[in-house]
Every structure is written in C-alpha cells, then in structure tokens.
Coordinates of C-alpha atoms and ligand atoms in Angstrom, one line a residue:
X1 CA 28.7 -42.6 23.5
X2 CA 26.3 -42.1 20.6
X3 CA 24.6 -38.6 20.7
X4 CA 20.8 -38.6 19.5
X5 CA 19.5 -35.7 18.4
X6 CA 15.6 -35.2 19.1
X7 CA 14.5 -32.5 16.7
X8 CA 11.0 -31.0 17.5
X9 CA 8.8 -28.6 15.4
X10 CA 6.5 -26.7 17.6
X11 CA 3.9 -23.5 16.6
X12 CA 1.7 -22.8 20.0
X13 CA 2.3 -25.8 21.2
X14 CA 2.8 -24.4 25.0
X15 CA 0.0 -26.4 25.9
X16 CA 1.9 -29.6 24.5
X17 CA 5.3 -29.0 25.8
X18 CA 5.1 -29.9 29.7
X19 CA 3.9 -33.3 28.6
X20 CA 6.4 -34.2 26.1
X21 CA 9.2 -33.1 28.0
X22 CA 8.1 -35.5 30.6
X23 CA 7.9 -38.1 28.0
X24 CA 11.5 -37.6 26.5
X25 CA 13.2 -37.5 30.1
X26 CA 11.7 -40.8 30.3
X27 CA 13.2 -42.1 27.4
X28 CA 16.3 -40.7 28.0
X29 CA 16.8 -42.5 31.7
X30 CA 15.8 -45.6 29.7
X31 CA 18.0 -45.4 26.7
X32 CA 21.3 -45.4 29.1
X33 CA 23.7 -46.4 26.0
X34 CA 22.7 -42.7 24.8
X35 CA 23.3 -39.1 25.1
X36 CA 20.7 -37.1 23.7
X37 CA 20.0 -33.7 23.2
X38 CA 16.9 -32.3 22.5
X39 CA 16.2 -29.3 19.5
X40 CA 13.3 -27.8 19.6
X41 CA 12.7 -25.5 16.7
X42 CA 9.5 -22.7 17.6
X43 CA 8.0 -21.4 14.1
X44 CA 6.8 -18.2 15.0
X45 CA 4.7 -19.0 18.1
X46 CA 3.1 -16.7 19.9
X47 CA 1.4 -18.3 22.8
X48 CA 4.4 -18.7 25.2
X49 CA 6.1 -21.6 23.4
X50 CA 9.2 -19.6 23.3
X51 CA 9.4 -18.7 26.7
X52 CA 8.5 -22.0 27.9
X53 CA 11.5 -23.5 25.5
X54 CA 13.6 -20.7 27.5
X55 CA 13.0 -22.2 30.7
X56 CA 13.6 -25.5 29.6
X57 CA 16.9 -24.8 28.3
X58 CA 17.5 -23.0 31.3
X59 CA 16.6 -26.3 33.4
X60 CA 18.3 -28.8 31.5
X61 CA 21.6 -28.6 29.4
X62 CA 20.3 -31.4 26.7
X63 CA 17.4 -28.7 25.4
X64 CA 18.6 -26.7 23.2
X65 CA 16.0 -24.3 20.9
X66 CA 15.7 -22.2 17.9
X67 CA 13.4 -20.0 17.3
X68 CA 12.3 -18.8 13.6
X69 CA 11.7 -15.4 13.0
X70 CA 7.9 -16.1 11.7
X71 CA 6.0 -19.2 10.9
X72 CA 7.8 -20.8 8.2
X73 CA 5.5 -24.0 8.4
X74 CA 6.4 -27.7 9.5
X75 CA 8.7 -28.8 6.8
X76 CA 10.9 -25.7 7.1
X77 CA 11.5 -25.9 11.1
X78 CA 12.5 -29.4 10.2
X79 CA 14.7 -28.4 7.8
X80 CA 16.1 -25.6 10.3
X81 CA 16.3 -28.5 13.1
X82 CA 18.2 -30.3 11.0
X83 CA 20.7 -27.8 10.1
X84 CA 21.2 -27.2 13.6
X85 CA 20.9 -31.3 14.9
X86 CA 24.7 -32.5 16.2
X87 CA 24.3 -36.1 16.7
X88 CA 24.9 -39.1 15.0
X89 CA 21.5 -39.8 14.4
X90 CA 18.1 -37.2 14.5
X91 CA 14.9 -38.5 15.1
X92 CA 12.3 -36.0 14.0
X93 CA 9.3 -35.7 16.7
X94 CA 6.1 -33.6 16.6
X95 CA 5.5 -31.2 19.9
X96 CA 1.5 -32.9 20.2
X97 CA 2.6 -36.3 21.5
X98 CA 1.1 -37.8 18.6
X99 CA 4.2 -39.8 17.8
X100 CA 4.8 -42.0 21.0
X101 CA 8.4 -41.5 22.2
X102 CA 8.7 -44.8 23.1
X103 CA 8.8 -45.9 19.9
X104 CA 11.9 -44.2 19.6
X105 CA 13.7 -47.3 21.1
X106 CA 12.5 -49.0 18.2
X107 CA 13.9 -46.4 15.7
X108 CA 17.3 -46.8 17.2
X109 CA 17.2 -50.9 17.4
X110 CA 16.7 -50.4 13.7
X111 CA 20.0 -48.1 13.5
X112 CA 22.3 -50.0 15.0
X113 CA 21.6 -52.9 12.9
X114 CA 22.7 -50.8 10.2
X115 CA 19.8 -49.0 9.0
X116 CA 20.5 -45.4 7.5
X117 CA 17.0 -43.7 7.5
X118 CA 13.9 -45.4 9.7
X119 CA 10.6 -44.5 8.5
X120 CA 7.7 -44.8 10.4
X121 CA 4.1 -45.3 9.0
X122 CA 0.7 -44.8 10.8
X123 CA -1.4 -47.8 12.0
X124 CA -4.9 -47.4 11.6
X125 CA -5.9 -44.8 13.9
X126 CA -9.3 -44.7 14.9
X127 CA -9.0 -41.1 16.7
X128 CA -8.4 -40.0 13.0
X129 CA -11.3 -38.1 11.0
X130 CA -13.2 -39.3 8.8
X131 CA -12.3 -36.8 6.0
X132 CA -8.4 -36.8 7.4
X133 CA -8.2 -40.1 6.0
X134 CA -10.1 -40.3 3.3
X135 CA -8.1 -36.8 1.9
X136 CA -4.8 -38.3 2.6
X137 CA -5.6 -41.5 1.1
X138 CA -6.5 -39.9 -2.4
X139 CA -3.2 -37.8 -2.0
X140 CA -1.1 -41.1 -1.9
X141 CA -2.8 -42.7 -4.4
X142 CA -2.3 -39.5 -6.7
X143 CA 1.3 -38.7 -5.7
X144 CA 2.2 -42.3 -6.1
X145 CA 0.1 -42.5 -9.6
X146 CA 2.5 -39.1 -11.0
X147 CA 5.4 -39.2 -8.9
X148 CA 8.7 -40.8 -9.8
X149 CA 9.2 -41.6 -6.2
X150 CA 7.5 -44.0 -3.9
X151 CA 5.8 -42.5 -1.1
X152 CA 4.6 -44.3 1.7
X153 CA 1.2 -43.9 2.5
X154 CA 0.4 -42.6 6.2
X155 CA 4.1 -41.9 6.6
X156 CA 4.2 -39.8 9.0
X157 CA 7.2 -37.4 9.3
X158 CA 8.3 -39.4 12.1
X159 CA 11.6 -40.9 11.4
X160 CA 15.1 -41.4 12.2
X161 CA 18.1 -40.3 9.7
X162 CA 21.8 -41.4 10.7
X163 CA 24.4 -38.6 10.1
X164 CA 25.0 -39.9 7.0
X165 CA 21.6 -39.5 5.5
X166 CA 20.6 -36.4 7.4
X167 CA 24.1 -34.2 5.6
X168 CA 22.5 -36.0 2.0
X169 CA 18.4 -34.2 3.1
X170 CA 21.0 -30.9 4.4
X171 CA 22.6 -30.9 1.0
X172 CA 19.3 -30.5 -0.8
X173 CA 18.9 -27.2 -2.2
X174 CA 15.1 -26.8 -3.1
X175 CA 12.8 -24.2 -1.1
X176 CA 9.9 -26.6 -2.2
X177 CA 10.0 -28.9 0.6
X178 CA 8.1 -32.2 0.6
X179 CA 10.8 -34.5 3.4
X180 CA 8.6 -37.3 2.8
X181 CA 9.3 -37.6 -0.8
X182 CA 12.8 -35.9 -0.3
X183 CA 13.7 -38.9 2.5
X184 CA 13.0 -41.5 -0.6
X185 CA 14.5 -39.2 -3.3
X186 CA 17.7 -39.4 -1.0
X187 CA 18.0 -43.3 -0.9
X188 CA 20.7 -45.2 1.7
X189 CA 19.1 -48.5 3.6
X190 CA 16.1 -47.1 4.3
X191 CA 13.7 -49.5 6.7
X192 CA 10.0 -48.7 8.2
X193 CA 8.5 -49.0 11.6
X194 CA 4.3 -49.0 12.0
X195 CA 3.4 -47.1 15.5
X196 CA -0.1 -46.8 16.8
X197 CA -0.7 -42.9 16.9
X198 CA -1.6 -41.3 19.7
X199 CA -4.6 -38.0 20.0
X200 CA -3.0 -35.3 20.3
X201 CA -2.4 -33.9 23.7
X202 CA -3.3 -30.8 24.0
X203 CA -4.6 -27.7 21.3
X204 CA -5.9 -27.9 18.0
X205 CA -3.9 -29.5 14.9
X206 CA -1.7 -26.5 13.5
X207 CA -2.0 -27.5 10.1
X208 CA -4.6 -25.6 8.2
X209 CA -6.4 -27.0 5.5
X210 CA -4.6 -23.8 3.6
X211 CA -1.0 -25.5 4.8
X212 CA -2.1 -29.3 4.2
X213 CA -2.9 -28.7 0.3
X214 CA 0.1 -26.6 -0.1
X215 CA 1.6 -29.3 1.2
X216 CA 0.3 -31.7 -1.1
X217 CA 0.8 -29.8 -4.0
X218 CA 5.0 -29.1 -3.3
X219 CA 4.7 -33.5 -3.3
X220 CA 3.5 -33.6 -6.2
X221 CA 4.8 -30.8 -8.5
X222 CA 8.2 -31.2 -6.7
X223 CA 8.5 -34.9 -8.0
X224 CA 6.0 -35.4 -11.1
X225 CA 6.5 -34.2 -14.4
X226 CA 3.5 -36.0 -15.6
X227 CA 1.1 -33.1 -15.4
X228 CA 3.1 -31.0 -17.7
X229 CA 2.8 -33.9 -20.4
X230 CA -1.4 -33.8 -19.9
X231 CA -1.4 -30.6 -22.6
X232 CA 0.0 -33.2 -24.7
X233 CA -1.9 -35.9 -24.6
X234 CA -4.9 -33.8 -24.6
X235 CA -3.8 -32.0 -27.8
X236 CA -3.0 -35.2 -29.4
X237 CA -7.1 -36.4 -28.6
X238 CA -8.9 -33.2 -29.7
X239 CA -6.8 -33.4 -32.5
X240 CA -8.0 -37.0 -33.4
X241 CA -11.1 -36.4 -32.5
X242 CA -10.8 -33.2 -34.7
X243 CA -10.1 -35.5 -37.7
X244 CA -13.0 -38.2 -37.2
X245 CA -15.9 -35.4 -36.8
X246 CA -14.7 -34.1 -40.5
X247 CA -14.6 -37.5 -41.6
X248 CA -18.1 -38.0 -40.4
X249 CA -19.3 -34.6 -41.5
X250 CA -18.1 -35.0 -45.3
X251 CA -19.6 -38.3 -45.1
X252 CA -23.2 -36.9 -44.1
X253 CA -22.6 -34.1 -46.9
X254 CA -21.0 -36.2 -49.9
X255 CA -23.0 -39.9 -49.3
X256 CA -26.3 -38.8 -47.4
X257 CA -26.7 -34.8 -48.5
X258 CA -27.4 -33.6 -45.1
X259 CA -25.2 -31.4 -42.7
X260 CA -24.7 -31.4 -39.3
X261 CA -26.3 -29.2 -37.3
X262 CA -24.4 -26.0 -36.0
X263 CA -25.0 -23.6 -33.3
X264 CA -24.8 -26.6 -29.8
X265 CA -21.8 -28.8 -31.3
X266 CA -19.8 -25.7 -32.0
X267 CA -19.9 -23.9 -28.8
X268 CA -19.2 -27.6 -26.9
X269 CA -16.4 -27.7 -29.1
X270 CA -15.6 -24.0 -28.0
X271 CA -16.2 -24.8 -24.4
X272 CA -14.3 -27.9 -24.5
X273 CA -11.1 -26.6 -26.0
X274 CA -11.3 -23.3 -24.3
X275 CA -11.6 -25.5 -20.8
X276 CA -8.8 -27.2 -21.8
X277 CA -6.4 -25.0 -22.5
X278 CA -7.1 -22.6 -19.5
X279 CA -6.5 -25.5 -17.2
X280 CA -3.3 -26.5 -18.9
X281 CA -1.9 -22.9 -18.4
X282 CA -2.9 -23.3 -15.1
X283 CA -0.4 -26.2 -14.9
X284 CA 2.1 -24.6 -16.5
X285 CA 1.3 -21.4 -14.1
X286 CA 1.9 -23.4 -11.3
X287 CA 5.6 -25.2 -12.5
X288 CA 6.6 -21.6 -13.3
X289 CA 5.4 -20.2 -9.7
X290 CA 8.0 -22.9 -8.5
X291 CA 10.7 -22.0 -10.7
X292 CA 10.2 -18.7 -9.7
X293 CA 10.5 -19.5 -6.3
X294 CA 13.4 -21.8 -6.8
X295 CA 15.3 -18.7 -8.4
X296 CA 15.1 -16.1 -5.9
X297 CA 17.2 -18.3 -3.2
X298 CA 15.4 -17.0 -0.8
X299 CA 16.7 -18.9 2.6
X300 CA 13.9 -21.6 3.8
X301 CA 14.1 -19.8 7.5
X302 CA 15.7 -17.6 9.3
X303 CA 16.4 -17.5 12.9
X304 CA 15.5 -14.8 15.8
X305 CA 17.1 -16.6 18.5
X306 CA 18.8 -19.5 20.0
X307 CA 19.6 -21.1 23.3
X308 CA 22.3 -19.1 25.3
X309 CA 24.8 -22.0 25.4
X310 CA 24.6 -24.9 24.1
X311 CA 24.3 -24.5 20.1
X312 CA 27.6 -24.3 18.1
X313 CA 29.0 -20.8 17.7
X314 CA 28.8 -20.5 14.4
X315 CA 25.1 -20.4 14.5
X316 CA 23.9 -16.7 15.1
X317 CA 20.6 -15.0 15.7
X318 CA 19.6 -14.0 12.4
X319 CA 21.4 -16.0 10.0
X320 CA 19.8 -17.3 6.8
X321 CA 19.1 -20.6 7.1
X322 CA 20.5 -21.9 3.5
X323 CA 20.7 -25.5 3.8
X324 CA 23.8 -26.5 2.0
X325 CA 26.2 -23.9 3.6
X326 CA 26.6 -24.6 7.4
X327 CA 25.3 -20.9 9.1
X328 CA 27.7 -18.4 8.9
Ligands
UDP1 N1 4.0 -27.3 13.1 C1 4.9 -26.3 12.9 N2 4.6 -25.2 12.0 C2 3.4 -25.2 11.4 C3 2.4 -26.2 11.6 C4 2.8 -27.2 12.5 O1 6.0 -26.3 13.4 O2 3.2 -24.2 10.7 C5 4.3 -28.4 14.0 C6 3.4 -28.6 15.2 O3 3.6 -27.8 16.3 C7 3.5 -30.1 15.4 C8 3.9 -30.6 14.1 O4 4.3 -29.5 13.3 O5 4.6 -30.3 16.3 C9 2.7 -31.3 13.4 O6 1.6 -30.4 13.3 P1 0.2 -30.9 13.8 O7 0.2 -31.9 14.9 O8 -0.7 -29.7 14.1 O9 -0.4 -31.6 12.5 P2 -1.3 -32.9 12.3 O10 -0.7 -33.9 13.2 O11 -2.6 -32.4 12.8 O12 -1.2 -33.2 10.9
MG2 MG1 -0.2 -33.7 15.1

C-alpha cells in the first residue's frame, strides 16, 4: 500500500488542532487504498501546541511531530516537514482548517493518473478581506510581471508532490524560500486543483503583515533579475534626457539669446538623480542582503524534538536541518 504523508505547519495553533485531527481521521477511514501518516511540524509555539502534538502522537501511531527550536516561519517548517515526510506522496496542509481535507481525495485522483506535483488554487473566497485580496492580487501581478517563473495567482501552499518531485524541492539549496515559485522552478507534470476555502477555525491568522511582505519580497528577488537592470534603464533615460535639455539650452542661447532659468530646474535635476540613485542602491542593498544570507549556510531550521517512535533514527533532536543532506 501507498503511504501519504500529511505534512502540517502549525505556530499556536492549539486551538486548531482538535478539529483537524478529527478531520484527517476522517479522511483516512475514507481513503482505505492508503496508509497515511501524519507530520506535524510546531515552529516555535508556545501556547500548548507541542504538548497537544505529544498527546497525539502518544494516541495514534500515524502522528508523528517535529518541533523547531524557534519560529522559523511557514515556508521553513515546510521545508523541515518535508525533510522528514516518508511517503510516496506529501500533501502539504495548514493547521487552521482552511484547506478542506476532503479535497485531499481530489489531490490523490490527480496522482495516480500520473500527475507529479498537484497545485491547488483559491476560489473566490468571500470570507477573505478586502485588503487580503487586493495585496495579494498586486503581488501576482508584479511577481509574474519580473519573475522568470509563472506563479499561480491564489495558489495557496496547498498541494501534493509525489516522491519524485518532493527529493527535486529537498535538493534545493537556497535559505530564501518562496515553495510557490520553487514548486514551478522545479517542473515534472505539474496539474491544478480550485478548492473553495474554508474561515479559519480557530485563532488569529499567524502571518503578520511583517512575515507576508518578507514573503513577497523572497518571490520576487529569489526569481527576478529585472530589478537589478532598472539602474540601467534609468541611467540610459536621464542620460537622454541629459542630452535634449543641452540641445534645447544652446538653442535658447545661440538662436533666441536668452538662458534658461536656474535655481528650480537645477535642484529637480538634483532631486531627481539623487532619488534615483538612492533607490537603486537600495536594490542593489537588498540582492546583496540575500547573497549574504545565501553564503553563511546557515541551516533553514533546526529541530528541538521529535516524536518518541515513529521518525527514522537518523533524525536527532538538534540536527541542522540542511536540505540536501538527509539529517545526520
Ligand atoms: N505558520 C507557521 N509559522 C509561522 C506562521 C504560520 O508554521 O510563522 C503556519 C500556521 O500555523 C498555519 C499555516 O502556517 O498552519 C498558515 O498560516 P495562517 O493560516 O496563519 O496564514 P493565512 O492563512 O492567514 O495566510
Ligand atoms: Mg490560514
């Protein structure tokens, strides 16, 4: 039999966790042609969601957990789930219920007709806010404007990788992470499923708006060169722009003996170009913050603890969690 591996980010999601459980056992008796086990990953809670994990585990030999040893933010307990994920296939889940396990059946319809990676994508969901949607809808159209990937808008990181796939995401070595782009970056037969989202459960989202534009900043500096090229093209203007004004000014000097006036034009022209170039050091500032970041290999997570049992030995409390080389 096939083993599905359920991978679930959680930060204080205690008040979550009762209900999804319930929600995944229910899957699970449906989807008999399965074995599943469940990985949740806890990013430095600290309302309980670990000890709750603890019992679960305890409870039922499918749950498995890791817990990070601070809160390394969404995309990293991914990445540590999937380092740690044993099945055939891993669905990625969040802990708040707004990604309906039922359509997990869906997901693995699409895999065994051959699929490699199932994306999902967001339905228009009314519970949404206002400025939720009409934030992420600018990111999309500016990551897919720069980028050199496609990214789906209202993807959701809500998808299903076969084994395959999921060692080709492991074997990528950047600390940037962006799995949305990433997922496409990686290629196989990739297909897409639209889900109606549910409101979250229970809690508050955990994504700040501090996380969110960090977020959307690692898409788009992680996959778009473009910005770099902006000092460029905005050199190559002022400098045309540089050339007509003469051309006008010797012509108001040499043809109709009058000059231009000085003090407002020049300091524009100061203001401008000064503007300018402060905001492409800022761009470059910000490529070299990831280079930086790149070079000092420090591991994307690292681990405090694991379920007793059922992980694989080689996995210790405390490892780095470098994604290329399995934990040792
Ligand atoms: N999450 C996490 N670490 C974080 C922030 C969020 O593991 O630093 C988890 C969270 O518990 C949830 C998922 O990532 O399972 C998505 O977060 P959330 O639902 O708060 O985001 P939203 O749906 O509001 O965008
Ligand atoms: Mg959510």
């Amino acid at each position: 039999m096939k083993l599905v591996s359920i991978v679930v980010p959680a930060f204080n999601e205690v008040g979550s966790l009762p209900h999804l459980y319930a929600r995944l056992v229910a899957l699970f008796e449906r989807e008999t042609a399965y074995r599943f086990e469940l990985v949740f990953v806890d990013d430095g809670s600290h309302d309980g969601t670990l000890e709750a994990l603890r019992e679960l585990a305890a409870r039922d030999a499918r749950v498995q957990f890791l817990s990070l040893s601070r809160n390394f933010g969404h995309q990293a307990a991914l990445s540590a789930g999937l380092d740690h994920a044993t099945g055939d296939a891993i669905v990625f889940l969040d802990a708040d219920l707004q990604h309906p396990p039922e359509v997990v059946s869906e997901l693995l319809r699409r895999w065994e007709s051959g699929d490699q990676v199932v994306n999902t994508v967001r339905a228009d969901a009314p519970n949404l806010g206002f400025l939720k949607r009409a934030t992420s809808a600018g990111f999309y159209r500016v990551i897919n404007l720069l980028a050199d990937i496609r990214v789906q808008p209202n993807g959701a990181d809500f998808r299903l990788l076969d084994r395959r796939a999921a060692d080709g995401l492991r074997s990528v070595q950047e600390r940037a992470r962006f799995i949305r782009g990433l997922v496409h970056w990686i290629g196989y037969r990739q297909s897409v499923v639209a889900y109606q989202p549910d409101a979250r459960v229970a809690g508050a989202t955990k994504y700040s708006t501090r996380k969110m534009l960090r977020l959307a900043f690692d898409g788009i500096f992680s996959f778009s060169r473009a910005p770099l090229h902006l000092a460029t093209w905005m050199g190559l203007g002022a400098s045309v722009a540089a050339v007509l004004y003469a051309i006008y000014a010797l012509y108001l000097r040499l043809v109709l003996h009058t000059a231009i006036a000085g003090w407002t034009s020049l300091l524009l022209v100061v203001l401008l170009l000064g503007g300018v170039q402060l905001v492409t050091l800022g761009i470059l500032g910000s490529y070299i913050a990831r280079i930086y970041d790149e070079a000092r290999q420090r591991p994307v997570y690292l681990v405090k603890e694991t379920s007793p049992r059922s992980l694989p030995s080689e996995v210790q409390p405390g490892t780095a969690g470098s994604p290329l080389k399995p934990t040792a």
